[in-house]
């Protein structure tokens, strides 16, 4: 009888473990099929459920021509998903009493054009500042060197009235990096290394772009046409190069792994980076002047504000993570194919874990 009762008590736990194993196996099959369908050379995936890393795997090739496999230490650039880290950095400074989100940027930065001075810090975070973009189609505006581009953008007119509309640009995050450095008395990259990477356990995470020598970095590829007369132009895999100068690292400079990103998301949920009230504030969509919600919160695209919230980090058309805070779930997918757009297939992975509903909200 004792044996029977003990076994009965274990059944719910065994059933939950079995359901998780099944979700993981279905996720593996789906990821591999997606890689095949989209011809993705290399990929890392991580799934967090109820603050536990339940899946962390690597597939394919980090470098195709040399047949270098993706491992759990392969670094992938997350590009604009870095902005979520900057959002956390600003909330850390808010908690420390060093920054106010409603304060004008001119409180923290000198030498700004007059039209820029009234912009609120929160409007930089949410891309509602109306500022001109320091980045153009081919890199820094007008092909200028980094310092000259920043001087040039200051002479350009505003693109929209402050707070009137969402307009994604990199000027916002270049200014936020300067605020982080000034108010923390640390360079932006060192602040993140000490206050986030070290806290969350992210020894592989660093900064850089295609021109930097980063160990264990995945090679970036695309199938985009190169404009050649080759018969297979647009169908063959080619190298993809991108530039992310240091002044824009706060908007797109991180290179990391899916597993370390998952640990960062766990640390965020556990209150190791910022408090729960700060997380809620950071994930609240920014209001536009007409009272409607903008597309972003403080450093995070808001994919769905309710009833089941979805917050994301999306970068380079090749890396993404989506957090489902009301379901205790987060999914990270990093690839080395520009145009893979994992934010489009992450929801399918998340659906596999949705039946494993958490017992309480965080």
Tab-separated table of C-alpha atoms in Angstrom:
chain	number	residue	atom	x	y	z
A	1	UNK	CA	0.000	0.000	0.000
A	2	UNK	CA	2.811	2.420	0.896
A	3	UNK	CA	4.426	1.746	-2.458
A	4	UNK	CA	1.161	2.387	-4.302
A	5	UNK	CA	0.526	5.662	-2.439
A	6	UNK	CA	4.085	6.848	-3.050
A	7	UNK	CA	3.791	6.065	-6.732
A	8	UNK	CA	0.498	7.937	-6.918
A	9	UNK	CA	2.066	10.976	-5.311
A	10	UNK	CA	4.830	10.894	-7.904
A	11	UNK	CA	2.480	10.664	-10.877
A	12	UNK	CA	1.821	14.437	-11.291
A	13	UNK	CA	5.549	15.121	-11.312
A	14	UNK	CA	6.193	12.302	-13.746
A	15	UNK	CA	3.418	13.530	-16.017
A	16	UNK	CA	4.841	17.067	-15.969
A	17	UNK	CA	8.312	15.771	-16.796
A	18	UNK	CA	6.906	13.680	-19.621
A	19	UNK	CA	4.992	16.666	-21.018
A	20	UNK	CA	8.133	18.803	-20.902
A	21	UNK	CA	10.181	16.108	-22.616
A	22	UNK	CA	7.562	15.910	-25.348
A	23	UNK	CA	7.537	19.713	-25.784
A	24	UNK	CA	11.334	19.722	-26.028
A	25	UNK	CA	11.351	16.952	-28.615
A	26	UNK	CA	8.710	18.702	-30.717
A	27	UNK	CA	10.660	21.940	-30.448
A	28	UNK	CA	13.810	20.188	-31.698
A	29	UNK	CA	11.967	18.752	-34.674
A	30	UNK	CA	10.386	22.091	-35.494
A	31	UNK	CA	13.690	23.965	-35.281
A	32	UNK	CA	15.455	21.462	-37.525
A	33	UNK	CA	12.623	21.589	-40.059
A	34	UNK	CA	12.687	25.394	-40.022
A	35	UNK	CA	16.426	25.396	-40.578
A	36	UNK	CA	15.947	23.125	-43.556
A	37	UNK	CA	13.059	25.151	-44.987
A	38	UNK	CA	14.857	28.486	-44.632
A	39	UNK	CA	18.330	27.115	-45.383
A	40	UNK	CA	19.695	28.497	-42.103
A	41	UNK	CA	23.359	27.460	-41.717
A	42	UNK	CA	23.643	27.680	-37.928
A	43	UNK	CA	21.340	28.253	-34.969
A	44	UNK	CA	21.122	28.246	-31.181
A	45	UNK	CA	17.829	27.905	-29.317
A	46	UNK	CA	17.031	28.276	-25.624
A	47	UNK	CA	13.721	27.982	-23.803
A	48	UNK	CA	13.032	29.253	-20.280
A	49	UNK	CA	9.992	27.983	-18.409
A	50	UNK	CA	9.179	29.173	-14.892
A	51	UNK	CA	12.687	30.624	-14.570
A	52	UNK	CA	14.345	27.328	-15.459
A	53	UNK	CA	16.382	26.687	-18.587
A	54	UNK	CA	14.574	23.664	-20.024
A	55	UNK	CA	16.118	23.583	-23.510
A	56	UNK	CA	19.459	24.901	-24.778
A	57	UNK	CA	20.804	23.427	-27.981
A	58	UNK	CA	22.997	24.240	-30.970
A	59	UNK	CA	22.624	23.131	-34.568
A	60	UNK	CA	24.374	23.462	-37.891
A	61	UNK	CA	27.481	25.360	-38.896
A	62	UNK	CA	28.949	28.534	-37.438
A	63	UNK	CA	31.189	28.752	-40.498
A	64	UNK	CA	30.033	26.963	-43.630
A	65	UNK	CA	33.156	27.090	-45.760
A	66	UNK	CA	35.341	25.605	-43.018
A	67	UNK	CA	32.636	23.304	-41.636
A	68	UNK	CA	32.909	24.720	-38.114
A	69	UNK	CA	29.931	23.520	-36.045
A	70	UNK	CA	27.827	25.719	-33.825
A	71	UNK	CA	28.457	24.930	-30.152
A	72	UNK	CA	26.996	26.334	-26.963
A	73	UNK	CA	29.912	28.819	-26.799
A	74	UNK	CA	29.515	30.148	-30.356
A	75	UNK	CA	28.879	33.885	-30.209
A	76	UNK	CA	26.122	35.382	-32.345
A	77	UNK	CA	25.504	39.124	-32.822
A	78	UNK	CA	22.094	40.158	-31.529
A	79	UNK	CA	22.257	43.626	-33.082
A	80	UNK	CA	19.229	45.733	-32.093
A	81	UNK	CA	18.166	43.259	-29.409
A	82	UNK	CA	20.978	44.944	-27.465
A	83	UNK	CA	18.515	47.779	-26.872
A	84	UNK	CA	16.742	45.635	-24.273
A	85	UNK	CA	19.972	45.568	-22.248
A	86	UNK	CA	20.135	49.351	-22.506
A	87	UNK	CA	16.568	49.519	-21.233
A	88	UNK	CA	17.582	47.485	-18.193
A	89	UNK	CA	20.650	49.721	-17.682
A	90	UNK	CA	18.470	52.819	-17.623
A	91	UNK	CA	16.081	51.238	-15.112
A	92	UNK	CA	19.066	50.329	-12.932
A	93	UNK	CA	20.116	53.975	-12.961
A	94	UNK	CA	16.537	55.003	-12.187
A	95	UNK	CA	16.545	52.705	-9.151
A	96	UNK	CA	19.882	54.196	-8.087
A	97	UNK	CA	18.395	57.702	-8.251
A	98	UNK	CA	20.774	58.752	-11.018
A	99	UNK	CA	18.257	59.063	-13.859
A	100	UNK	CA	14.612	60.107	-14.155
A	101	UNK	CA	12.774	58.813	-17.206
A	102	UNK	CA	10.618	61.941	-17.402
A	103	UNK	CA	13.610	64.271	-17.231
A	104	UNK	CA	14.681	66.146	-20.363
A	105	UNK	CA	17.812	64.808	-22.008
A	106	UNK	CA	19.448	68.195	-21.440
A	107	UNK	CA	19.603	67.442	-17.710
A	108	UNK	CA	22.239	64.796	-18.405
A	109	UNK	CA	23.885	65.826	-21.668
A	110	UNK	CA	25.459	69.121	-22.683
A	111	UNK	CA	26.140	70.403	-26.194
A	112	UNK	CA	22.783	69.348	-27.635
A	113	UNK	CA	20.946	71.238	-30.392
A	114	UNK	CA	18.186	73.402	-28.948
A	115	UNK	CA	15.477	71.288	-30.577
A	116	UNK	CA	16.777	68.152	-28.845
A	117	UNK	CA	16.925	69.533	-25.319
A	118	UNK	CA	13.248	68.981	-24.263
A	119	UNK	CA	13.179	65.302	-25.307
A	120	UNK	CA	12.456	63.013	-22.360
A	121	UNK	CA	14.715	60.071	-21.567
A	122	UNK	CA	11.758	57.691	-21.902
A	123	UNK	CA	11.163	59.014	-25.420
A	124	UNK	CA	14.681	58.021	-26.432
A	125	UNK	CA	14.058	54.521	-25.079
A	126	UNK	CA	10.768	54.162	-26.969
A	127	UNK	CA	11.821	55.806	-30.267
A	128	UNK	CA	9.305	58.632	-29.949
A	129	UNK	CA	11.878	61.434	-29.804
A	130	UNK	CA	11.448	62.618	-33.393
A	131	UNK	CA	15.230	62.839	-33.787
A	132	UNK	CA	17.020	62.481	-37.127
A	133	UNK	CA	18.888	59.203	-37.564
A	134	UNK	CA	22.674	59.145	-37.362
A	135	UNK	CA	22.614	55.965	-39.477
A	136	UNK	CA	21.719	55.874	-43.163
A	137	UNK	CA	21.181	53.048	-45.672
A	138	UNK	CA	24.919	52.480	-46.071
A	139	UNK	CA	26.083	52.978	-42.504
A	140	UNK	CA	26.793	56.245	-40.712
A	141	UNK	CA	25.045	59.139	-42.489
A	142	UNK	CA	26.653	60.384	-45.694
A	143	UNK	CA	29.324	57.705	-45.296
A	144	UNK	CA	31.075	59.868	-42.719
A	145	UNK	CA	33.470	58.653	-40.034
A	146	UNK	CA	31.812	58.062	-36.667
A	147	UNK	CA	32.687	61.386	-34.987
A	148	UNK	CA	31.849	63.440	-38.082
A	149	UNK	CA	28.505	61.682	-38.496
A	150	UNK	CA	27.509	62.666	-34.955
A	151	UNK	CA	28.415	66.284	-35.689
A	152	UNK	CA	26.456	66.165	-38.954
A	153	UNK	CA	23.270	64.724	-37.466
A	154	UNK	CA	23.037	67.627	-35.027
A	155	UNK	CA	22.530	70.025	-37.925
A	156	UNK	CA	19.640	68.050	-39.399
A	157	UNK	CA	16.005	69.012	-38.769
A	158	UNK	CA	13.764	66.989	-36.501
A	159	UNK	CA	11.894	64.222	-38.308
A	160	UNK	CA	8.730	64.634	-36.229
A	161	UNK	CA	7.426	66.616	-33.263
A	162	UNK	CA	8.639	65.157	-29.960
A	163	UNK	CA	6.330	62.357	-28.810
A	164	UNK	CA	4.126	62.488	-31.894
A	165	UNK	CA	4.955	59.122	-33.431
A	166	UNK	CA	7.119	56.038	-33.223
A	167	UNK	CA	10.154	56.294	-35.494
A	168	UNK	CA	12.951	53.784	-35.019
A	169	UNK	CA	16.471	55.211	-35.173
A	170	UNK	CA	19.927	54.789	-33.716
A	171	UNK	CA	20.470	58.368	-32.542
A	172	UNK	CA	18.253	57.627	-29.548
A	173	UNK	CA	20.493	54.849	-28.278
A	174	UNK	CA	23.729	56.665	-28.974
A	175	UNK	CA	22.490	59.373	-26.614
A	176	UNK	CA	21.370	56.791	-24.057
A	177	UNK	CA	24.878	55.298	-24.033
A	178	UNK	CA	26.252	58.725	-23.189
A	179	UNK	CA	23.754	59.067	-20.348
A	180	UNK	CA	24.715	55.655	-18.960
A	181	UNK	CA	28.406	56.568	-19.078
A	182	UNK	CA	27.951	59.997	-17.516
A	183	UNK	CA	25.607	58.926	-14.721
A	184	UNK	CA	27.443	55.702	-13.852
A	185	UNK	CA	30.979	57.060	-14.351
A	186	UNK	CA	31.740	53.972	-16.424
A	187	UNK	CA	31.969	53.401	-20.186
A	188	UNK	CA	28.737	51.868	-21.468
A	189	UNK	CA	30.295	48.485	-22.281
A	190	UNK	CA	32.000	48.257	-18.891
A	191	UNK	CA	28.785	49.175	-17.095
A	192	UNK	CA	26.936	46.324	-18.817
A	193	UNK	CA	29.793	43.906	-18.189
A	194	UNK	CA	29.839	44.668	-14.454
A	195	UNK	CA	26.155	45.284	-13.719
A	196	UNK	CA	24.494	42.789	-16.039
A	197	UNK	CA	26.811	40.239	-17.668
A	198	UNK	CA	28.649	39.395	-14.438
A	199	UNK	CA	25.440	39.301	-12.397
A	200	UNK	CA	23.593	37.032	-14.837
A	201	UNK	CA	26.547	34.728	-15.524
A	202	UNK	CA	27.456	35.646	-19.101
A	203	UNK	CA	31.218	35.054	-19.506
A	204	UNK	CA	31.023	34.663	-23.293
A	205	UNK	CA	29.132	37.901	-23.906
A	206	UNK	CA	31.040	40.785	-25.467
A	207	UNK	CA	30.775	43.594	-28.028
A	208	UNK	CA	31.857	43.918	-31.638
A	209	UNK	CA	30.925	43.759	-35.328
A	210	UNK	CA	32.125	42.097	-38.531
A	211	UNK	CA	35.375	44.033	-38.438
A	212	UNK	CA	36.308	43.086	-34.877
A	213	UNK	CA	38.285	39.971	-34.028
A	214	UNK	CA	35.850	38.106	-31.777
A	215	UNK	CA	36.763	34.567	-30.782
A	216	UNK	CA	34.164	31.864	-31.449
A	217	UNK	CA	32.051	34.292	-33.462
A	218	UNK	CA	29.647	32.812	-35.996
A	219	UNK	CA	30.125	33.944	-39.586
A	220	UNK	CA	27.149	35.894	-40.928
A	221	UNK	CA	25.517	34.900	-44.222
A	222	UNK	CA	22.649	35.828	-46.517
A	223	UNK	CA	20.966	34.732	-49.724
A	224	UNK	CA	20.309	38.315	-50.819
A	225	UNK	CA	21.242	39.129	-54.437
A	226	UNK	CA	24.690	40.663	-54.783
A	227	UNK	CA	23.976	42.317	-58.113
A	228	UNK	CA	26.274	40.043	-60.092
A	229	UNK	CA	25.600	38.377	-63.439
A	230	UNK	CA	26.004	34.929	-61.896
A	231	UNK	CA	23.107	32.649	-62.787
A	232	UNK	CA	22.572	31.761	-59.142
A	233	UNK	CA	22.750	35.335	-57.832
A	234	UNK	CA	20.187	35.586	-55.046
A	235	UNK	CA	20.177	31.844	-54.460
A	236	UNK	CA	23.721	31.227	-53.261
A	237	UNK	CA	24.954	31.733	-49.720
A	238	UNK	CA	27.255	34.742	-49.341
A	239	UNK	CA	29.052	36.490	-46.520
A	240	UNK	CA	27.235	39.355	-44.820
A	241	UNK	CA	29.231	42.179	-43.270
A	242	UNK	CA	27.842	44.733	-40.853
A	243	UNK	CA	29.348	47.715	-39.045
A	244	UNK	CA	28.497	48.704	-35.482
A	245	UNK	CA	30.855	51.438	-34.240
A	246	UNK	CA	31.402	51.846	-30.484
A	247	UNK	CA	29.087	54.857	-30.141
A	248	UNK	CA	26.229	52.602	-31.300
A	249	UNK	CA	27.057	49.526	-29.217
A	250	UNK	CA	24.168	50.438	-26.915
A	251	UNK	CA	21.801	49.975	-29.843
A	252	UNK	CA	23.290	46.905	-31.478
A	253	UNK	CA	26.737	45.806	-30.355
A	254	UNK	CA	26.318	42.690	-28.201
A	255	UNK	CA	27.585	39.269	-29.271
A	256	UNK	CA	26.421	36.416	-27.061
A	257	UNK	CA	24.946	32.922	-26.915
A	258	UNK	CA	21.363	31.762	-26.605
A	259	UNK	CA	22.153	30.077	-23.304
A	260	UNK	CA	23.645	33.228	-21.804
A	261	UNK	CA	20.715	35.296	-23.043
A	262	UNK	CA	18.429	32.825	-21.294
A	263	UNK	CA	20.390	33.279	-18.054
A	264	UNK	CA	20.025	37.046	-18.436
A	265	UNK	CA	16.253	36.697	-18.835
A	266	UNK	CA	16.139	34.479	-15.740
A	267	UNK	CA	18.162	37.039	-13.761
A	268	UNK	CA	15.770	39.744	-14.919
A	269	UNK	CA	12.743	37.735	-13.817
A	270	UNK	CA	14.388	36.802	-10.510
A	271	UNK	CA	14.952	40.459	-9.585
A	272	UNK	CA	18.738	40.213	-9.748
A	273	UNK	CA	19.028	43.068	-12.250
A	274	UNK	CA	16.095	45.347	-11.393
A	275	UNK	CA	13.035	45.088	-9.169
A	276	UNK	CA	9.622	43.835	-10.252
A	277	UNK	CA	8.129	47.348	-10.313
A	278	UNK	CA	10.925	48.506	-12.606
A	279	UNK	CA	10.351	45.551	-14.910
A	280	UNK	CA	6.658	46.394	-15.175
A	281	UNK	CA	7.471	50.016	-15.893
A	282	UNK	CA	10.115	49.047	-18.448
A	283	UNK	CA	7.618	46.792	-20.252
A	284	UNK	CA	4.767	49.332	-20.350
A	285	UNK	CA	4.231	50.767	-23.855
A	286	UNK	CA	5.186	54.427	-24.195
A	287	UNK	CA	2.217	56.730	-24.759
A	288	UNK	CA	2.238	59.025	-27.779
A	289	UNK	CA	1.017	62.603	-27.570
A	290	UNK	CA	-2.471	61.530	-28.718
A	291	UNK	CA	-2.743	59.000	-25.881
A	292	UNK	CA	-2.286	55.894	-27.975
A	293	UNK	CA	0.386	53.283	-27.274
A	294	UNK	CA	3.627	53.417	-29.184
A	295	UNK	CA	5.197	50.263	-30.609
A	296	UNK	CA	7.918	50.115	-27.965
A	297	UNK	CA	8.325	50.259	-24.222
A	298	UNK	CA	11.687	51.185	-22.627
A	299	UNK	CA	14.108	49.333	-24.882
A	300	UNK	CA	11.696	46.526	-25.771
A	301	UNK	CA	9.341	46.090	-28.751
A	302	UNK	CA	5.861	45.317	-27.440
A	303	UNK	CA	4.455	42.544	-29.611
A	304	UNK	CA	1.302	42.177	-27.517
A	305	UNK	CA	0.346	44.343	-24.519
A	306	UNK	CA	-2.483	42.066	-23.293
A	307	UNK	CA	-4.072	39.741	-22.284
A	308	UNK	CA	-0.915	37.639	-22.579
A	309	UNK	CA	1.971	40.085	-22.836
A	310	UNK	CA	4.751	39.555	-25.335
A	311	UNK	CA	7.966	41.585	-25.088
A	312	UNK	CA	10.859	41.092	-27.443
A	313	UNK	CA	14.391	41.779	-28.442
A	314	UNK	CA	14.835	41.636	-32.220
A	315	UNK	CA	18.028	42.259	-34.131
A	316	UNK	CA	19.613	42.113	-37.547
A	317	UNK	CA	16.822	40.005	-39.089
A	318	UNK	CA	18.667	37.014	-37.611
A	319	UNK	CA	18.355	37.093	-33.795
A	320	UNK	CA	15.425	37.394	-31.425
A	321	UNK	CA	14.060	36.573	-28.014
A	322	UNK	CA	10.433	36.812	-26.951
A	323	UNK	CA	9.265	36.903	-23.332
A	324	UNK	CA	5.763	35.791	-22.347
A	325	UNK	CA	5.753	37.010	-18.723
A	326	UNK	CA	2.161	36.029	-17.996
A	327	UNK	CA	2.917	32.462	-19.066
A	328	UNK	CA	6.300	32.123	-17.362
A	329	UNK	CA	7.939	31.520	-20.725
A	330	UNK	CA	10.749	32.935	-22.860
A	331	UNK	CA	12.246	31.690	-26.127
A	332	UNK	CA	15.609	32.701	-27.611
A	333	UNK	CA	16.718	31.924	-31.168
A	334	UNK	CA	20.009	33.141	-32.640
A	335	UNK	CA	21.003	32.413	-36.239
A	336	UNK	CA	23.752	33.389	-38.642
A	337	UNK	CA	21.410	34.003	-41.588
A	338	UNK	CA	20.254	37.523	-42.335
A	339	UNK	CA	16.608	37.192	-43.315
A	340	UNK	CA	15.925	34.225	-41.024
A	341	UNK	CA	13.770	36.552	-38.864
A	342	UNK	CA	13.380	34.157	-35.921
A	343	UNK	CA	10.817	36.438	-34.297
A	344	UNK	CA	8.429	35.056	-36.915
A	345	UNK	CA	8.824	31.409	-35.909
A	346	UNK	CA	9.515	31.797	-32.165
A	347	UNK	CA	5.736	31.912	-31.497
A	348	UNK	CA	5.437	28.409	-32.959
A	349	UNK	CA	8.083	27.200	-30.514
A	350	UNK	CA	6.313	28.978	-27.654
A	351	UNK	CA	3.027	27.265	-28.542
A	352	UNK	CA	4.611	23.910	-27.804
A	353	UNK	CA	5.192	24.985	-24.196
A	354	UNK	CA	1.923	26.865	-23.651
A	355	UNK	CA	0.048	23.797	-22.314
A	356	UNK	CA	2.642	23.597	-19.530
A	357	UNK	CA	0.995	26.525	-17.768
A	358	UNK	CA	2.663	27.958	-14.714
A	359	UNK	CA	0.853	27.677	-11.408
A	360	UNK	CA	1.317	31.289	-10.396
A	361	UNK	CA	2.070	34.633	-12.046
A	362	UNK	CA	5.291	36.497	-11.389
